[in-house]
PDB file of C-alpha atoms and ligand atoms in Angstrom:
ATOM      1  CA  MET A 349     106.444  98.293 100.827  1.00  0.00           C
ATOM      2  CA  LYS A 350     102.686  98.034 101.043  1.00  0.00           C
ATOM      3  CA  GLY A 351     102.301 101.170  98.920  1.00  0.00           C
ATOM      4  CA  PHE A 352     104.703  99.829  96.345  1.00  0.00           C
ATOM      5  CA  LEU A 353     102.710  96.626  96.039  1.00  0.00           C
ATOM      6  CA  ILE A 354      99.466  98.483  95.411  1.00  0.00           C
ATOM      7  CA  PHE A 355     101.164 100.661  92.803  1.00  0.00           C
ATOM      8  CA  SER A 356     102.552  97.657  90.984  1.00  0.00           C
ATOM      9  CA  VAL A 357      99.200  95.869  90.901  1.00  0.00           C
ATOM     10  CA  ILE A 358      97.304  98.785  89.326  1.00  0.00           C
ATOM     11  CA  ALA A 359     100.005  99.385  86.744  1.00  0.00           C
ATOM     12  CA  SER A 360     100.055 102.000  84.031  1.00  0.00           C
ATOM     13  CA  VAL A 361     100.538 100.359  80.657  1.00  0.00           C
ATOM     14  CA  CYS A 362     100.981 103.390  78.404  1.00  0.00           C
ATOM     15  CA  PRO A 363     104.587 104.224  77.572  1.00  0.00           C
ATOM     16  CA  ALA A 364     104.038 107.988  77.461  1.00  0.00           C
ATOM     17  CA  VAL A 365     102.514 109.981  80.306  1.00  0.00           C
ATOM     18  CA  HIS A 366     100.262 111.955  77.975  1.00  0.00           C
ATOM     19  CA  MET A 367      98.513 108.809  76.774  1.00  0.00           C
ATOM     20  CA  ALA A 368      95.429 107.350  78.411  1.00  0.00           C
ATOM     21  CA  GLN A 369      94.341 103.731  78.696  1.00  0.00           C
ATOM     22  CA  VAL A 370      90.971 102.935  77.136  1.00  0.00           C
ATOM     23  CA  PHE A 371      89.155  99.583  77.196  1.00  0.00           C
ATOM     24  CA  VAL A 372      86.948  99.030  74.148  1.00  0.00           C
ATOM     25  CA  TYR A 373      84.344  96.257  74.158  1.00  0.00           C
ATOM     26  CA  GLY A 374      82.038  97.182  71.276  1.00  0.00           C
ATOM     27  CA  THR A 375      82.193  98.577  67.768  1.00  0.00           C
ATOM     28  CA  LEU A 376      85.689 100.034  68.329  1.00  0.00           C
ATOM     29  CA  LYS A 377      87.334  96.596  68.647  1.00  0.00           C
ATOM     30  CA  LYS A 378      89.405  95.047  65.866  1.00  0.00           C
ATOM     31  CA  GLY A 379      87.187  93.678  63.115  1.00  0.00           C
ATOM     32  CA  GLN A 380      84.185  95.738  64.263  1.00  0.00           C
ATOM     33  CA  PRO A 381      82.430  98.566  62.381  1.00  0.00           C
ATOM     34  CA  ASN A 382      84.161 101.546  64.049  1.00  0.00           C
ATOM     35  CA  TYR A 383      87.683 100.129  64.402  1.00  0.00           C
ATOM     36  CA  PHE A 384      88.842 102.177  61.403  1.00  0.00           C
ATOM     37  CA  ARG A 385      88.341 105.324  63.491  1.00  0.00           C
ATOM     38  CA  MET A 386      90.893 104.093  66.058  1.00  0.00           C
ATOM     39  CA  MET A 387      93.404 103.590  63.261  1.00  0.00           C
ATOM     40  CA  ASP A 388      92.844 106.989  61.576  1.00  0.00           C
ATOM     41  CA  ALA A 389      96.024 109.002  62.163  1.00  0.00           C
ATOM     42  CA  ASN A 390      94.152 112.187  61.191  1.00  0.00           C
ATOM     43  CA  ILE A 391      91.952 111.709  64.233  1.00  0.00           C
ATOM     44  CA  GLY A 392      94.746 110.836  66.677  1.00  0.00           C
ATOM     45  CA  GLN A 393      96.841 107.968  67.939  1.00  0.00           C
ATOM     46  CA  ALA A 394      95.715 104.622  69.352  1.00  0.00           C
ATOM     47  CA  GLU A 395      98.092 101.749  70.119  1.00  0.00           C
ATOM     48  CA  PHE A 396      96.857  98.264  70.917  1.00  0.00           C
ATOM     49  CA  VAL A 397      98.108  97.060  74.311  1.00  0.00           C
ATOM     50  CA  ALA A 398      96.401  93.765  75.104  1.00  0.00           C
ATOM     51  CA  HIS A 399      93.209  91.780  75.197  1.00  0.00           C
ATOM     52  CA  ALA A 400      91.550  91.925  78.590  1.00  0.00           C
ATOM     53  CA  ARG A 401      88.388  91.106  80.469  1.00  0.00           C
ATOM     54  CA  THR A 402      86.690  93.003  83.235  1.00  0.00           C
ATOM     55  CA  VAL A 403      87.448  91.898  86.789  1.00  0.00           C
ATOM     56  CA  ASP A 404      83.798  92.455  87.725  1.00  0.00           C
ATOM     57  CA  ARG A 405      80.704  91.292  85.888  1.00  0.00           C
ATOM     58  CA  TYR A 406      78.774  93.888  83.867  1.00  0.00           C
ATOM     59  CA  PRO A 407      75.697  93.614  81.646  1.00  0.00           C
ATOM     60  CA  LEU A 408      76.825  94.182  78.043  1.00  0.00           C
ATOM     61  CA  VAL A 409      73.577  94.538  76.082  1.00  0.00           C
ATOM     62  CA  ILE A 410      72.540  95.546  72.565  1.00  0.00           C
ATOM     63  CA  ALA A 411      69.908  98.288  72.583  1.00  0.00           C
ATOM     64  CA  THR A 412      68.083 101.039  70.641  1.00  0.00           C
ATOM     65  CA  LYS A 413      66.759 100.660  67.122  1.00  0.00           C
ATOM     66  CA  ASP A 414      70.341 100.984  65.873  1.00  0.00           C
ATOM     67  CA  ASN A 415      71.495  97.923  67.867  1.00  0.00           C
ATOM     68  CA  ILE A 416      74.198  99.764  69.788  1.00  0.00           C
ATOM     69  CA  PRO A 417      76.297  97.869  72.363  1.00  0.00           C
ATOM     70  CA  PHE A 418      76.207  99.299  75.879  1.00  0.00           C
ATOM     71  CA  LEU A 419      78.100  98.242  78.968  1.00  0.00           C
ATOM     72  CA  LEU A 420      75.655  99.129  81.724  1.00  0.00           C
ATOM     73  CA  ASN A 421      77.446 100.519  84.730  1.00  0.00           C
ATOM     74  CA  VAL A 422      75.915  97.925  87.049  1.00  0.00           C
ATOM     75  CA  PRO A 423      78.847  95.896  88.400  1.00  0.00           C
ATOM     76  CA  GLY A 424      78.006  92.481  89.792  1.00  0.00           C
ATOM     77  CA  THR A 425      75.448  91.427  87.174  1.00  0.00           C
ATOM     78  CA  GLY A 426      75.978  90.159  83.643  1.00  0.00           C
ATOM     79  CA  GLN A 427      79.295  88.698  82.552  1.00  0.00           C
ATOM     80  CA  ARG A 428      82.988  89.391  82.696  1.00  0.00           C
ATOM     81  CA  VAL A 429      83.237  91.359  79.467  1.00  0.00           C
ATOM     82  CA  ARG A 430      86.031  90.799  76.961  1.00  0.00           C
ATOM     83  CA  GLY A 431      87.635  93.594  74.981  1.00  0.00           C
ATOM     84  CA  GLU A 432      90.862  95.352  74.052  1.00  0.00           C
ATOM     85  CA  ILE A 433      93.041  97.899  75.860  1.00  0.00           C
ATOM     86  CA  TYR A 434      94.527 100.786  73.838  1.00  0.00           C
ATOM     87  CA  CYS A 435      96.779 103.666  74.723  1.00  0.00           C
ATOM     88  CA  VAL A 436      95.329 106.786  73.119  1.00  0.00           C
ATOM     89  CA  ASP A 437      96.570 110.355  72.870  1.00  0.00           C
ATOM     90  CA  GLN A 438      94.528 113.390  73.921  1.00  0.00           C
ATOM     91  CA  LYS A 439      93.272 113.990  70.372  1.00  0.00           C
ATOM     92  CA  MET A 440      91.878 110.465  70.088  1.00  0.00           C
ATOM     93  CA  LEU A 441      90.383 110.655  73.589  1.00  0.00           C
ATOM     94  CA  ASP A 442      88.637 113.935  72.709  1.00  0.00           C
ATOM     95  CA  PHE A 443      87.342 112.404  69.483  1.00  0.00           C
ATOM     96  CA  LEU A 444      86.044 109.293  71.254  1.00  0.00           C
ATOM     97  CA  ASP A 445      84.303 111.382  73.936  1.00  0.00           C
ATOM     98  CA  GLU A 446      82.434 113.220  71.208  1.00  0.00           C
ATOM     99  CA  PHE A 447      81.839 110.151  69.049  1.00  0.00           C
ATOM    100  CA  GLU A 448      80.333 108.297  72.012  1.00  0.00           C
ATOM    101  CA  SER A 449      78.071 111.288  72.776  1.00  0.00           C
ATOM    102  CA  ILE A 450      79.301 111.919  76.284  1.00  0.00           C
ATOM    103  CA  PRO A 451      77.532 112.553  78.587  1.00  0.00           C
ATOM    104  CA  GLU A 452      74.081 111.826  77.098  1.00  0.00           C
ATOM    105  CA  MET A 453      74.610 108.357  75.665  1.00  0.00           C
ATOM    106  CA  TYR A 454      77.714 107.077  77.451  1.00  0.00           C
ATOM    107  CA  GLN A 455      79.820 108.255  80.355  1.00  0.00           C
ATOM    108  CA  ARG A 456      83.576 107.733  80.497  1.00  0.00           C
ATOM    109  CA  THR A 457      84.229 105.782  83.679  1.00  0.00           C
ATOM    110  CA  THR A 458      87.085 103.589  84.869  1.00  0.00           C
ATOM    111  CA  VAL A 459      87.084  99.817  85.000  1.00  0.00           C
ATOM    112  CA  ARG A 460      89.380  97.165  86.450  1.00  0.00           C
ATOM    113  CA  LEU A 461      90.684  94.667  83.944  1.00  0.00           C
ATOM    114  CA  GLU A 462      92.512  91.371  83.923  1.00  0.00           C
ATOM    115  CA  VAL A 463      95.081  91.376  81.119  1.00  0.00           C
ATOM    116  CA  GLN A 464      94.987  88.381  78.795  1.00  0.00           C
ATOM    117  CA  ASP A 465      97.593  88.664  76.077  1.00  0.00           C
ATOM    118  CA  GLY A 466      99.421  91.475  74.386  1.00  0.00           C
ATOM    119  CA  PRO A 467     101.331  91.852  71.127  1.00  0.00           C
ATOM    120  CA  GLY A 468     104.485  90.428  72.635  1.00  0.00           C
ATOM    121  CA  GLU A 469     106.998  93.210  73.366  1.00  0.00           C
ATOM    122  CA  PRO A 470     107.599  92.294  77.011  1.00  0.00           C
ATOM    123  CA  GLU A 471     108.699  95.778  78.087  1.00  0.00           C
ATOM    124  CA  ASN A 472     105.519  97.405  76.728  1.00  0.00           C
ATOM    125  CA  THR A 473     103.007  94.670  77.428  1.00  0.00           C
ATOM    126  CA  PRO A 474     101.501  94.156  80.848  1.00  0.00           C
ATOM    127  CA  LYS A 475     101.876  90.623  82.147  1.00  0.00           C
ATOM    128  CA  SER A 476      99.113  88.155  81.512  1.00  0.00           C
ATOM    129  CA  ALA A 477      96.734  88.000  84.513  1.00  0.00           C
ATOM    130  CA  SER A 478      97.909  91.374  85.836  1.00  0.00           C
ATOM    131  CA  ILE A 479      95.225  93.855  86.879  1.00  0.00           C
ATOM    132  CA  VAL A 480      95.103  97.275  85.221  1.00  0.00           C
ATOM    133  CA  GLU A 481      92.662 100.174  85.160  1.00  0.00           C
ATOM    134  CA  ALA A 482      91.402 101.890  82.037  1.00  0.00           C
ATOM    135  CA  PHE A 483      88.700 104.263  80.868  1.00  0.00           C
ATOM    136  CA  VAL A 484      85.583 102.675  79.396  1.00  0.00           C
ATOM    137  CA  TYR A 485      82.503 104.065  77.669  1.00  0.00           C
ATOM    138  CA  SER A 486      79.766 102.696  79.914  1.00  0.00           C
ATOM    139  CA  THR A 487      76.341 104.062  80.653  1.00  0.00           C
ATOM    140  CA  THR A 488      74.085 104.821  83.586  1.00  0.00           C
ATOM    141  CA  THR A 489      71.544 106.597  81.346  1.00  0.00           C
ATOM    142  CA  TYR A 490      69.816 103.408  80.188  1.00  0.00           C
ATOM    143  CA  LYS A 491      66.150 102.461  80.128  1.00  0.00           C
ATOM    144  CA  PRO A 492      65.177 100.126  82.994  1.00  0.00           C
ATOM    145  CA  GLU A 493      64.041  97.431  80.525  1.00  0.00           C
ATOM    146  CA  TRP A 494      67.582  97.151  79.167  1.00  0.00           C
ATOM    147  CA  LEU A 495      68.413  95.239  82.358  1.00  0.00           C
ATOM    148  CA  GLN A 496      66.166  92.398  81.078  1.00  0.00           C
ATOM    149  CA  LYS A 497      68.012  92.068  77.764  1.00  0.00           C
ATOM    150  CA  PRO A 498      70.389  89.202  76.947  1.00  0.00           C
ATOM    151  CA  THR A 499      73.970  89.942  78.007  1.00  0.00           C
ATOM    152  CA  TYR A 500      77.111  89.145  76.027  1.00  0.00           C
ATOM    153  CA  GLU A 501      80.587  88.213  77.152  1.00  0.00           C
ATOM    154  CA  SER A 502      82.128  89.344  73.903  1.00  0.00           C
ATOM    155  CA  TYR A 503      80.394  91.717  71.490  1.00  0.00           C
ATOM    156  CA  ASP A 504      80.301  90.970  67.776  1.00  0.00           C
ATOM    157  CA  ALA A 505      78.277  93.269  65.508  1.00  0.00           C
ATOM    158  CA  TYR A 506      78.038  90.410  63.019  1.00  0.00           C
ATOM    159  CA  GLY A 507      77.137  87.720  65.600  1.00  0.00           C
ATOM    160  CA  ASP A 508      74.256  85.267  65.460  1.00  0.00           C
ATOM    161  CA  HIS A 509      72.131  87.469  67.772  1.00  0.00           C
ATOM    162  CA  GLY A 510      70.725  88.962  64.539  1.00  0.00           C
ATOM    163  CA  LEU A 511      71.037  92.549  65.786  1.00  0.00           C
ATOM    164  CA  PRO A 512      73.395  94.172  63.249  1.00  0.00           C
ATOM    165  CA  TYR A 513      74.824  97.537  64.256  1.00  0.00           C
ATOM    166  CA  VAL A 514      73.476 100.534  62.350  1.00  0.00           C
ATOM    167  CA  CYS A 515      76.074 103.268  61.914  1.00  0.00           C
ATOM    168  CA  ARG A 516      74.847 106.837  61.507  1.00  0.00           C
ATOM    169  CA  ASP A 517      76.294 110.214  62.247  1.00  0.00           C
ATOM    170  CA  ASP A 518      72.937 111.783  63.090  1.00  0.00           C
ATOM    171  CA  ARG A 519      71.444 109.548  65.740  1.00  0.00           C
ATOM    172  CA  SER A 520      67.878 110.521  66.533  1.00  0.00           C
ATOM    173  CA  PRO A 521      66.336 109.575  69.861  1.00  0.00           C
ATOM    174  CA  GLU A 522      64.148 106.454  69.827  1.00  0.00           C
TER     175      GLU A 522
HETATM  176  N1  PCA B 992      81.919 101.850  71.201  1.00  0.00           N
HETATM  177  C1  PCA B 992      82.594 101.783  72.450  1.00  0.00           C
HETATM  178  C2  PCA B 992      81.508 101.653  73.436  1.00  0.00           C
HETATM  179  C3  PCA B 992      80.496 100.867  72.707  1.00  0.00           C
HETATM  180  C4  PCA B 992      80.807 101.084  71.282  1.00  0.00           C
HETATM  181  O1  PCA B 992      80.270 100.581  70.319  1.00  0.00           O
HETATM  182  C5  PCA B 992      83.488 100.568  72.484  1.00  0.00           C
HETATM  183  O2  PCA B 992      83.674  99.875  71.467  1.00  0.00           O
HETATM  184  O3  PCA B 992      84.009 100.260  73.570  1.00  0.00           O
END
């Protein structure tokens, strides 16, 4: 019984076993500059599951000269970060790993999330307030001074922080 309870708390939300759960908090969210990549069927498949926020606090900062959002893998500081959970197929996961320059810029780690709301199909949507795990592109390869930067609960490339995201395919080091 105990085992069953643990299994049901950390639930899998993807309908197909070959799909992985990914939490996006930055430019891959709806309305953000790289969302179109998630929706490109030539790249792979990504299905929106629900809005969610991290169970633990993390510093979500904007850094580098290109104003890139980074979730620093330092649980316990910063804010409970808001984002979106997607189920993605292997092709999309492979693309995202490359797009996010793993392992130099980001690392793909797992994060615990509290589900907020989903699109409504009760059988496919995890219950509001349930706890799920997903992959996230976070980083441990940050500069120490990034820890002093302002943190955000919810990233918006077009927000009033005045740090607009610069998209380029050939990122050069700072
Ligand atoms: N892309 C990933 C990590 C940060 C970024 O801009 C995301 O949206 O979650």
